Amino acid sequence: EPEVTQTPSHQVTQMGQEVILRCVPISNHLYFYWYRQILGQKVEFLVSFYNNEISEKSEIFDDQFSVERPDGSNFTLKIRSTKLEDSAMYFCASVGSSDEQYFGPGTRLTVT
Amino acid sequence: GESVGLHLPTLSVQEGDNSIINCAYSNSASDYFIWYKQESGKGPQFIIDIRSNMDKRQGQRVTVLLNKTVKHLSLQIAATQPGDSAVYFCAENNNYGQNFVFGPGTRLSVLP
Protein backbone atom coordinates (compact mmCIF):
# COMPACT_ATOMS: atom_id res chain seq x y z
CA GLU A 1 0.00 0.00 0.00
CA PRO A 2 1.43 3.42 -0.90
CA GLU A 3 2.41 5.62 2.01
CA VAL A 4 3.64 9.08 2.85
CA THR A 5 7.17 9.14 4.21
CA GLN A 6 8.88 11.81 6.27
CA THR A 7 12.49 12.47 7.22
CA PRO A 8 14.04 12.83 9.65
CA SER A 9 11.97 11.07 12.28
CA HIS A 10 13.50 13.29 14.96
CA GLN A 11 15.27 16.61 14.56
CA VAL A 12 16.97 18.43 17.39
CA THR A 13 18.02 21.99 16.73
CA GLN A 14 19.08 25.07 18.62
CA MET A 15 16.85 28.10 18.86
CA GLY A 16 17.42 30.44 15.93
CA GLN A 17 18.59 27.74 13.56
CA GLU A 18 16.90 26.85 10.30
CA VAL A 19 15.36 23.44 9.83
CA ILE A 20 13.96 21.69 6.79
CA LEU A 21 11.48 18.90 7.25
CA ARG A 22 11.05 16.60 4.31
CA CYS A 23 8.11 14.65 3.03
CA VAL A 24 7.56 12.35 0.09
CA PRO A 25 3.82 12.28 -0.64
CA ILE A 26 2.10 9.45 -2.45
CA SER A 27 3.18 9.68 -6.06
CA ASN A 28 -0.09 10.42 -7.85
CA HIS A 29 -1.47 12.75 -5.22
CA LEU A 30 -2.05 16.40 -5.99
CA TYR A 31 -2.83 18.09 -2.67
CA PHE A 32 -0.28 18.36 0.08
CA TYR A 33 -0.52 19.54 3.66
CA TRP A 34 1.57 20.26 6.70
CA TYR A 35 0.15 19.96 10.21
CA ARG A 36 1.73 20.21 13.60
CA GLN A 37 0.86 18.67 16.92
CA ILE A 38 2.34 20.08 20.09
CA LEU A 39 2.76 17.35 22.68
CA GLY A 40 -0.56 16.54 24.30
CA GLN A 41 -2.50 18.95 22.12
CA LYS A 42 -4.64 18.66 19.04
CA VAL A 43 -3.47 18.53 15.46
CA GLU A 44 -3.26 22.00 13.91
CA PHE A 45 -3.39 22.88 10.24
CA LEU A 46 -0.42 24.83 8.92
CA VAL A 47 -0.65 24.99 5.15
CA SER A 48 -2.08 23.34 2.07
CA PHE A 49 -0.36 23.23 -1.29
CA TYR A 50 -1.72 22.55 -4.75
CA ASN A 51 -0.41 23.11 -8.24
CA ASN A 52 2.93 24.35 -6.94
CA GLU A 53 1.50 27.07 -4.78
CA ILE A 54 0.03 27.59 -1.35
CA SER A 55 -3.75 27.16 -1.35
CA GLU A 56 -4.40 28.12 2.23
CA LYS A 57 -2.40 28.78 5.36
CA SER A 58 -3.22 29.23 9.00
CA GLU A 59 -2.21 31.98 11.41
CA ILE A 60 0.56 29.73 12.66
CA PHE A 61 2.19 29.73 9.23
CA ASP A 62 3.91 33.10 9.50
CA ASP A 63 6.92 34.52 7.65
CA GLN A 64 9.23 32.08 9.41
CA PHE A 65 7.62 29.18 7.57
CA SER A 66 7.85 28.27 3.93
CA VAL A 67 7.01 25.26 1.81
CA GLU A 68 8.47 24.03 -1.39
CA ARG A 69 8.09 21.21 -3.84
CA PRO A 70 11.56 21.29 -5.34
CA ASP A 71 11.06 18.30 -7.60
CA GLY A 72 8.33 15.88 -8.52
CA SER A 73 8.49 13.91 -5.32
CA ASN A 74 9.61 15.93 -2.30
CA PHE A 75 7.54 18.41 -0.31
CA THR A 76 9.45 20.39 2.29
CA LEU A 77 8.63 22.61 5.24
CA LYS A 78 11.27 25.14 6.23
CA ILE A 79 11.39 27.04 9.48
CA ARG A 80 13.89 29.86 9.10
CA SER A 81 14.65 30.73 12.70
CA THR A 82 13.28 28.19 15.11
CA LYS A 83 11.76 29.14 18.43
CA LEU A 84 11.23 27.01 21.50
CA GLU A 85 7.51 26.95 20.82
CA ASP A 86 8.10 25.35 17.42
CA SER A 87 8.84 22.09 19.22
CA ALA A 88 6.16 19.69 18.05
CA MET A 89 5.39 16.75 15.80
CA TYR A 90 5.07 17.87 12.21
CA PHE A 91 2.91 15.76 9.93
CA CYS A 92 2.78 15.84 6.19
CA ALA A 93 -0.35 14.60 4.41
CA SER A 94 -1.40 14.15 0.82
CA VAL A 95 -4.72 13.68 -0.94
CA GLY A 96 -5.42 12.05 -4.25
CA SER A 97 -8.59 11.64 -6.26
CA SER A 98 -10.62 10.74 -3.19
CA ASP A 99 -10.85 13.08 -0.22
CA GLU A 100 -8.92 10.73 2.02
CA GLN A 101 -5.89 12.33 3.62
CA TYR A 102 -2.91 10.06 4.03
CA PHE A 103 -0.64 11.17 6.84
CA GLY A 104 3.05 10.49 7.19
CA PRO A 105 4.56 9.18 10.41
CA GLY A 106 5.68 12.65 11.44
CA THR A 107 8.92 14.40 12.36
CA ARG A 108 9.49 15.24 15.97
CA LEU A 109 11.14 18.65 16.15
CA THR A 110 12.85 19.57 19.39
CA VAL A 111 14.14 23.12 19.72
CA THR A 112 16.57 23.69 22.58
CA GLY B 1 -14.32 31.27 16.43
CA GLU B 2 -15.35 27.89 15.17
CA SER B 3 -14.15 24.91 17.10
CA VAL B 4 -14.44 21.18 17.18
CA GLY B 5 -14.48 19.48 20.53
CA LEU B 6 -14.99 16.12 22.19
CA HIS B 7 -17.23 15.36 25.14
CA LEU B 8 -15.04 12.65 26.68
CA PRO B 9 -11.26 12.84 26.83
CA THR B 10 -10.90 9.15 27.77
CA LEU B 11 -13.00 6.08 27.19
CA SER B 12 -12.41 2.57 28.52
CA VAL B 13 -14.36 -0.34 27.09
CA GLN B 14 -14.28 -4.08 27.51
CA GLU B 15 -12.95 -6.10 24.60
CA GLY B 16 -15.85 -7.21 22.46
CA ASP B 17 -18.13 -4.38 23.51
CA ASN B 18 -19.15 -1.55 21.23
CA SER B 19 -17.50 1.86 21.59
CA ILE B 20 -19.06 5.22 20.96
CA ILE B 21 -16.87 8.30 20.66
CA ASN B 22 -18.56 11.66 20.41
CA CYS B 23 -17.68 14.99 18.89
CA ALA B 24 -19.40 18.37 18.93
CA TYR B 25 -18.76 20.98 16.31
CA SER B 26 -19.79 24.60 16.32
CA ASN B 27 -19.42 25.65 12.68
CA SER B 28 -22.78 25.05 11.04
CA ALA B 29 -21.15 25.69 7.65
CA SER B 30 -18.97 22.58 7.96
CA ASP B 31 -19.94 20.08 5.33
CA TYR B 32 -17.32 17.38 5.56
CA PHE B 33 -16.17 15.41 8.57
CA ILE B 34 -13.49 12.81 9.12
CA TRP B 35 -12.63 10.50 11.98
CA TYR B 36 -8.96 9.70 12.48
CA LYS B 37 -7.20 7.15 14.63
CA GLN B 38 -3.78 7.96 16.03
CA GLU B 39 -1.69 5.28 17.63
CA SER B 40 1.23 6.18 19.83
CA GLY B 41 4.16 7.50 17.81
CA LYS B 42 2.29 7.45 14.52
CA GLY B 43 0.50 9.92 12.32
CA PRO B 44 -3.30 10.15 12.15
CA GLN B 45 -4.92 7.40 10.14
CA PHE B 46 -8.11 7.99 8.20
CA ILE B 47 -10.98 5.84 9.47
CA ILE B 48 -14.15 7.09 7.87
CA ASP B 49 -15.64 10.28 6.52
CA ILE B 50 -19.10 11.70 6.02
CA ARG B 51 -20.54 14.62 4.13
CA SER B 52 -23.28 16.84 5.44
CA ASN B 53 -25.82 15.47 2.96
CA MET B 54 -25.73 12.18 4.85
CA ASP B 55 -26.56 11.29 8.43
CA LYS B 56 -24.98 7.86 8.59
CA ARG B 57 -22.15 6.05 6.93
CA GLN B 58 -20.83 2.57 7.61
CA GLY B 59 -17.47 1.04 7.12
CA GLN B 60 -15.88 -2.14 8.32
CA ARG B 61 -16.84 -2.35 12.04
CA VAL B 62 -17.20 1.43 12.16
CA THR B 63 -20.20 3.70 11.73
CA VAL B 64 -20.25 7.47 11.71
CA LEU B 65 -23.43 9.31 12.62
CA LEU B 66 -23.99 12.97 11.88
CA ASN B 67 -26.69 15.03 13.53
CA LYS B 68 -26.64 18.44 11.93
CA THR B 69 -29.50 19.71 14.07
CA VAL B 70 -27.38 19.58 17.21
CA LYS B 71 -24.01 19.69 15.42
CA HIS B 72 -22.93 16.34 16.76
CA LEU B 73 -20.79 13.61 15.25
CA SER B 74 -20.16 10.16 16.63
CA LEU B 75 -17.99 7.19 15.81
CA GLN B 76 -19.23 3.75 16.69
CA ILE B 77 -16.82 0.84 16.75
CA ALA B 78 -18.40 -2.59 16.86
CA ALA B 79 -16.82 -5.46 18.79
CA THR B 80 -13.92 -3.35 20.03
CA GLN B 81 -10.56 -5.08 19.84
CA PRO B 82 -7.25 -4.41 21.60
CA GLY B 83 -5.90 -3.03 18.34
CA ASP B 84 -8.51 -0.30 18.50
CA SER B 85 -6.75 1.29 21.46
CA ALA B 86 -5.65 4.72 20.27
CA VAL B 87 -6.59 8.37 20.30
CA TYR B 88 -9.49 9.22 18.03
CA PHE B 89 -9.89 12.66 16.47
CA CYS B 90 -12.74 14.18 14.61
CA ALA B 91 -12.02 16.87 12.05
CA GLU B 92 -14.31 19.23 10.21
CA ASN B 93 -13.95 21.10 7.00
CA ASN B 94 -16.01 23.63 5.10
CA ASN B 95 -13.70 24.51 2.29
CA TYR B 96 -13.58 21.49 0.01
CA GLY B 97 -10.61 19.75 1.53
CA GLN B 98 -8.39 22.63 2.53
CA ASN B 99 -8.28 23.75 6.13
CA PHE B 100 -9.32 20.97 8.49
CA VAL B 101 -10.08 21.80 12.12
CA PHE B 102 -9.28 18.95 14.47
CA GLY B 103 -10.79 18.16 17.82
CA PRO B 104 -8.57 17.51 20.84
CA GLY B 105 -9.02 13.73 20.72
CA THR B 106 -10.45 10.93 22.86
CA ARG B 107 -8.24 8.17 24.13
CA LEU B 108 -9.87 4.77 23.76
CA SER B 109 -8.55 2.01 26.02
CA VAL B 110 -9.69 -1.54 25.41
CA LEU B 111 -9.68 -3.69 28.52
CA PRO B 112 -9.04 -7.45 28.26
mmCIF file of C-alpha atoms in Angstrom:
data_model
loop_
_atom_site.group_PDB
_atom_site.id
_atom_site.type_symbol
_atom_site.label_atom_id
_atom_site.label_comp_id
_atom_site.label_asym_id
_atom_site.label_seq_id
_atom_site.Cartn_x
_atom_site.Cartn_y
_atom_site.Cartn_z
ATOM 1 C CA GLU A 1 0.000 0.000 0.000
ATOM 2 C CA PRO A 2 1.434 3.421 -0.899
ATOM 3 C CA GLU A 3 2.410 5.623 2.008
ATOM 4 C CA VAL A 4 3.641 9.080 2.846
ATOM 5 C CA THR A 5 7.172 9.144 4.207
ATOM 6 C CA GLN A 6 8.884 11.815 6.268
ATOM 7 C CA THR A 7 12.487 12.473 7.215
ATOM 8 C CA PRO A 8 14.037 12.826 9.648
ATOM 9 C CA SER A 9 11.972 11.068 12.282
ATOM 10 C CA HIS A 10 13.503 13.285 14.961
ATOM 11 C CA GLN A 11 15.268 16.607 14.557
ATOM 12 C CA VAL A 12 16.972 18.428 17.392
ATOM 13 C CA THR A 13 18.024 21.995 16.730
ATOM 14 C CA GLN A 14 19.079 25.072 18.620
ATOM 15 C CA MET A 15 16.852 28.099 18.858
ATOM 16 C CA GLY A 16 17.415 30.445 15.932
ATOM 17 C CA GLN A 17 18.588 27.740 13.556
ATOM 18 C CA GLU A 18 16.903 26.854 10.304
ATOM 19 C CA VAL A 19 15.358 23.438 9.829
ATOM 20 C CA ILE A 20 13.964 21.695 6.792
ATOM 21 C CA LEU A 21 11.482 18.898 7.248
ATOM 22 C CA ARG A 22 11.051 16.604 4.311
ATOM 23 C CA CYS A 23 8.109 14.651 3.027
ATOM 24 C CA VAL A 24 7.563 12.346 0.091
ATOM 25 C CA PRO A 25 3.819 12.283 -0.644
ATOM 26 C CA ILE A 26 2.097 9.454 -2.449
ATOM 27 C CA SER A 27 3.184 9.681 -6.061
ATOM 28 C CA ASN A 28 -0.089 10.421 -7.854
ATOM 29 C CA HIS A 29 -1.474 12.754 -5.218
ATOM 30 C CA LEU A 30 -2.046 16.402 -5.990
ATOM 31 C CA TYR A 31 -2.835 18.094 -2.675
ATOM 32 C CA PHE A 32 -0.279 18.363 0.084
ATOM 33 C CA TYR A 33 -0.523 19.538 3.662
ATOM 34 C CA TRP A 34 1.566 20.261 6.702
ATOM 35 C CA TYR A 35 0.154 19.957 10.207
ATOM 36 C CA ARG A 36 1.731 20.211 13.599
ATOM 37 C CA GLN A 37 0.859 18.670 16.922
ATOM 38 C CA ILE A 38 2.343 20.077 20.088
ATOM 39 C CA LEU A 39 2.760 17.352 22.683
ATOM 40 C CA GLY A 40 -0.563 16.541 24.303
ATOM 41 C CA GLN A 41 -2.498 18.949 22.119
ATOM 42 C CA LYS A 42 -4.645 18.665 19.037
ATOM 43 C CA VAL A 43 -3.472 18.526 15.457
ATOM 44 C CA GLU A 44 -3.265 21.997 13.911
ATOM 45 C CA PHE A 45 -3.391 22.875 10.242
ATOM 46 C CA LEU A 46 -0.421 24.828 8.925
ATOM 47 C CA VAL A 47 -0.646 24.987 5.152
ATOM 48 C CA SER A 48 -2.078 23.337 2.065
ATOM 49 C CA PHE A 49 -0.357 23.226 -1.294
ATOM 50 C CA TYR A 50 -1.719 22.551 -4.755
ATOM 51 C CA ASN A 51 -0.414 23.106 -8.244
ATOM 52 C CA ASN A 52 2.927 24.350 -6.942
ATOM 53 C CA GLU A 53 1.502 27.073 -4.779
ATOM 54 C CA ILE A 54 0.029 27.593 -1.347
ATOM 55 C CA SER A 55 -3.751 27.164 -1.346
ATOM 56 C CA GLU A 56 -4.402 28.124 2.228
ATOM 57 C CA LYS A 57 -2.400 28.784 5.360
ATOM 58 C CA SER A 58 -3.215 29.233 9.005
ATOM 59 C CA GLU A 59 -2.207 31.982 11.409
ATOM 60 C CA ILE A 60 0.560 29.730 12.658
ATOM 61 C CA PHE A 61 2.187 29.727 9.232
ATOM 62 C CA ASP A 62 3.913 33.100 9.501
ATOM 63 C CA ASP A 63 6.920 34.515 7.645
ATOM 64 C CA GLN A 64 9.226 32.081 9.412
ATOM 65 C CA PHE A 65 7.624 29.180 7.569
ATOM 66 C CA SER A 66 7.847 28.274 3.925
ATOM 67 C CA VAL A 67 7.006 25.258 1.809
ATOM 68 C CA GLU A 68 8.470 24.027 -1.393
ATOM 69 C CA ARG A 69 8.089 21.209 -3.841
ATOM 70 C CA PRO A 70 11.564 21.288 -5.335
ATOM 71 C CA ASP A 71 11.056 18.301 -7.600
ATOM 72 C CA GLY A 72 8.327 15.877 -8.524
ATOM 73 C CA SER A 73 8.492 13.914 -5.320
ATOM 74 C CA ASN A 74 9.610 15.928 -2.299
ATOM 75 C CA PHE A 75 7.542 18.410 -0.307
ATOM 76 C CA THR A 76 9.453 20.392 2.292
ATOM 77 C CA LEU A 77 8.627 22.612 5.240
ATOM 78 C CA LYS A 78 11.274 25.141 6.232
ATOM 79 C CA ILE A 79 11.386 27.037 9.480
ATOM 80 C CA ARG A 80 13.886 29.857 9.102
ATOM 81 C CA SER A 81 14.646 30.734 12.705
ATOM 82 C CA THR A 82 13.276 28.192 15.113
ATOM 83 C CA LYS A 83 11.756 29.142 18.434
ATOM 84 C CA LEU A 84 11.234 27.007 21.500
ATOM 85 C CA GLU A 85 7.508 26.952 20.823
ATOM 86 C CA ASP A 86 8.097 25.354 17.422
ATOM 87 C CA SER A 87 8.841 22.090 19.220
ATOM 88 C CA ALA A 88 6.157 19.686 18.050
ATOM 89 C CA MET A 89 5.389 16.750 15.804
ATOM 90 C CA TYR A 90 5.070 17.865 12.213
ATOM 91 C CA PHE A 91 2.914 15.763 9.926
ATOM 92 C CA CYS A 92 2.776 15.842 6.192
ATOM 93 C CA ALA A 93 -0.347 14.604 4.408
ATOM 94 C CA SER A 94 -1.401 14.148 0.818
ATOM 95 C CA VAL A 95 -4.718 13.683 -0.937
ATOM 96 C CA GLY A 96 -5.422 12.051 -4.250
ATOM 97 C CA SER A 97 -8.588 11.644 -6.260
ATOM 98 C CA SER A 98 -10.616 10.737 -3.192
ATOM 99 C CA ASP A 99 -10.852 13.079 -0.220
ATOM 100 C CA GLU A 100 -8.917 10.726 2.023
ATOM 101 C CA GLN A 101 -5.895 12.330 3.617
ATOM 102 C CA TYR A 102 -2.906 10.060 4.033
ATOM 103 C CA PHE A 103 -0.636 11.173 6.837
ATOM 104 C CA GLY A 104 3.047 10.486 7.186
ATOM 105 C CA PRO A 105 4.561 9.184 10.414
ATOM 106 C CA GLY A 106 5.683 12.655 11.439
ATOM 107 C CA THR A 107 8.919 14.398 12.360
ATOM 108 C CA ARG A 108 9.490 15.241 15.970
ATOM 109 C CA LEU A 109 11.144 18.648 16.150
ATOM 110 C CA THR A 110 12.853 19.572 19.391
ATOM 111 C CA VAL A 111 14.137 23.123 19.719
ATOM 112 C CA THR A 112 16.573 23.692 22.578
ATOM 113 C CA GLY B 1 -14.322 31.269 16.432
ATOM 114 C CA GLU B 2 -15.346 27.887 15.171
ATOM 115 C CA SER B 3 -14.152 24.910 17.096
ATOM 116 C CA VAL B 4 -14.443 21.179 17.176
ATOM 117 C CA GLY B 5 -14.480 19.477 20.528
ATOM 118 C CA LEU B 6 -14.986 16.122 22.189
ATOM 119 C CA HIS B 7 -17.235 15.362 25.142
ATOM 120 C CA LEU B 8 -15.035 12.654 26.680
ATOM 121 C CA PRO B 9 -11.259 12.842 26.829
ATOM 122 C CA THR B 10 -10.903 9.151 27.770
ATOM 123 C CA LEU B 11 -13.001 6.083 27.194
ATOM 124 C CA SER B 12 -12.411 2.573 28.517
ATOM 125 C CA VAL B 13 -14.361 -0.344 27.087
ATOM 126 C CA GLN B 14 -14.281 -4.085 27.506
ATOM 127 C CA GLU B 15 -12.952 -6.103 24.604
ATOM 128 C CA GLY B 16 -15.853 -7.215 22.465
ATOM 129 C CA ASP B 17 -18.131 -4.381 23.507
ATOM 130 C CA ASN B 18 -19.151 -1.555 21.233
ATOM 131 C CA SER B 19 -17.504 1.856 21.594
ATOM 132 C CA ILE B 20 -19.060 5.219 20.955
ATOM 133 C CA ILE B 21 -16.873 8.296 20.657
ATOM 134 C CA ASN B 22 -18.558 11.662 20.411
ATOM 135 C CA CYS B 23 -17.676 14.986 18.885
ATOM 136 C CA ALA B 24 -19.398 18.367 18.932
ATOM 137 C CA TYR B 25 -18.756 20.979 16.313
ATOM 138 C CA SER B 26 -19.792 24.600 16.319
ATOM 139 C CA ASN B 27 -19.423 25.651 12.681
ATOM 140 C CA SER B 28 -22.778 25.045 11.040
ATOM 141 C CA ALA B 29 -21.147 25.691 7.652
ATOM 142 C CA SER B 30 -18.967 22.583 7.964
ATOM 143 C CA ASP B 31 -19.942 20.081 5.335
ATOM 144 C CA TYR B 32 -17.323 17.385 5.556
ATOM 145 C CA PHE B 33 -16.169 15.410 8.573
ATOM 146 C CA ILE B 34 -13.486 12.810 9.122
ATOM 147 C CA TRP B 35 -12.627 10.495 11.978
ATOM 148 C CA TYR B 36 -8.964 9.699 12.483
ATOM 149 C CA LYS B 37 -7.201 7.150 14.633
ATOM 150 C CA GLN B 38 -3.779 7.956 16.033
ATOM 151 C CA GLU B 39 -1.687 5.277 17.630
ATOM 152 C CA SER B 40 1.226 6.177 19.831
ATOM 153 C CA GLY B 41 4.160 7.497 17.810
ATOM 154 C CA LYS B 42 2.293 7.449 14.521
ATOM 155 C CA GLY B 43 0.501 9.917 12.325
ATOM 156 C CA PRO B 44 -3.299 10.150 12.153
ATOM 157 C CA GLN B 45 -4.915 7.398 10.137
ATOM 158 C CA PHE B 46 -8.113 7.987 8.198
ATOM 159 C CA ILE B 47 -10.984 5.835 9.466
ATOM 160 C CA ILE B 48 -14.146 7.089 7.871
ATOM 161 C CA ASP B 49 -15.638 10.282 6.522
ATOM 162 C CA ILE B 50 -19.099 11.699 6.017
ATOM 163 C CA ARG B 51 -20.542 14.622 4.133
ATOM 164 C CA SER B 52 -23.281 16.838 5.439
ATOM 165 C CA ASN B 53 -25.825 15.470 2.957
ATOM 166 C CA MET B 54 -25.732 12.178 4.854
ATOM 167 C CA ASP B 55 -26.563 11.294 8.434
ATOM 168 C CA LYS B 56 -24.982 7.861 8.590
ATOM 169 C CA ARG B 57 -22.151 6.046 6.926
ATOM 170 C CA GLN B 58 -20.834 2.566 7.606
ATOM 171 C CA GLY B 59 -17.465 1.038 7.125
ATOM 172 C CA GLN B 60 -15.882 -2.141 8.324
ATOM 173 C CA ARG B 61 -16.836 -2.352 12.041
ATOM 174 C CA VAL B 62 -17.204 1.435 12.165
ATOM 175 C CA THR B 63 -20.199 3.696 11.730
ATOM 176 C CA VAL B 64 -20.246 7.473 11.713
ATOM 177 C CA LEU B 65 -23.426 9.313 12.617
ATOM 178 C CA LEU B 66 -23.986 12.974 11.878
ATOM 179 C CA ASN B 67 -26.687 15.033 13.530
ATOM 180 C CA LYS B 68 -26.643 18.444 11.926
ATOM 181 C CA THR B 69 -29.496 19.710 14.072
ATOM 182 C CA VAL B 70 -27.382 19.578 17.214
ATOM 183 C CA LYS B 71 -24.010 19.693 15.422
ATOM 184 C CA HIS B 72 -22.927 16.337 16.757
ATOM 185 C CA LEU B 73 -20.788 13.612 15.255
ATOM 186 C CA SER B 74 -20.162 10.157 16.631
ATOM 187 C CA LEU B 75 -17.988 7.190 15.812
ATOM 188 C CA GLN B 76 -19.234 3.747 16.688
ATOM 189 C CA ILE B 77 -16.825 0.844 16.754
ATOM 190 C CA ALA B 78 -18.397 -2.589 16.863
ATOM 191 C CA ALA B 79 -16.815 -5.464 18.792
ATOM 192 C CA THR B 80 -13.919 -3.354 20.033
ATOM 193 C CA GLN B 81 -10.560 -5.078 19.836
ATOM 194 C CA PRO B 82 -7.246 -4.409 21.605
ATOM 195 C CA GLY B 83 -5.899 -3.030 18.336
ATOM 196 C CA ASP B 84 -8.508 -0.298 18.499
ATOM 197 C CA SER B 85 -6.752 1.288 21.459
ATOM 198 C CA ALA B 86 -5.648 4.720 20.266
ATOM 199 C CA VAL B 87 -6.585 8.374 20.303
ATOM 200 C CA TYR B 88 -9.490 9.219 18.031
ATOM 201 C CA PHE B 89 -9.886 12.659 16.472
ATOM 202 C CA CYS B 90 -12.745 14.177 14.605
ATOM 203 C CA ALA B 91 -12.020 16.866 12.045
ATOM 204 C CA GLU B 92 -14.306 19.227 10.206
ATOM 205 C CA ASN B 93 -13.947 21.104 6.997
ATOM 206 C CA ASN B 94 -16.005 23.633 5.099
ATOM 207 C CA ASN B 95 -13.696 24.512 2.289
ATOM 208 C CA TYR B 96 -13.579 21.489 0.010
ATOM 209 C CA GLY B 97 -10.609 19.745 1.535
ATOM 210 C CA GLN B 98 -8.389 22.629 2.531
ATOM 211 C CA ASN B 99 -8.277 23.751 6.134
ATOM 212 C CA PHE B 100 -9.323 20.965 8.494
ATOM 213 C CA VAL B 101 -10.082 21.801 12.116
ATOM 214 C CA PHE B 102 -9.282 18.952 14.475
ATOM 215 C CA GLY B 103 -10.792 18.160 17.823
ATOM 216 C CA PRO B 104 -8.573 17.509 20.844
ATOM 217 C CA GLY B 105 -9.017 13.734 20.717
ATOM 218 C CA THR B 106 -10.450 10.934 22.856
ATOM 219 C CA ARG B 107 -8.238 8.173 24.134
ATOM 220 C CA LEU B 108 -9.869 4.769 23.757
ATOM 221 C CA SER B 109 -8.554 2.009 26.022
ATOM 222 C CA VAL B 110 -9.694 -1.537 25.411
ATOM 223 C CA LEU B 111 -9.683 -3.690 28.519
ATOM 224 C CA PRO B 112 -9.043 -7.449 28.256
#
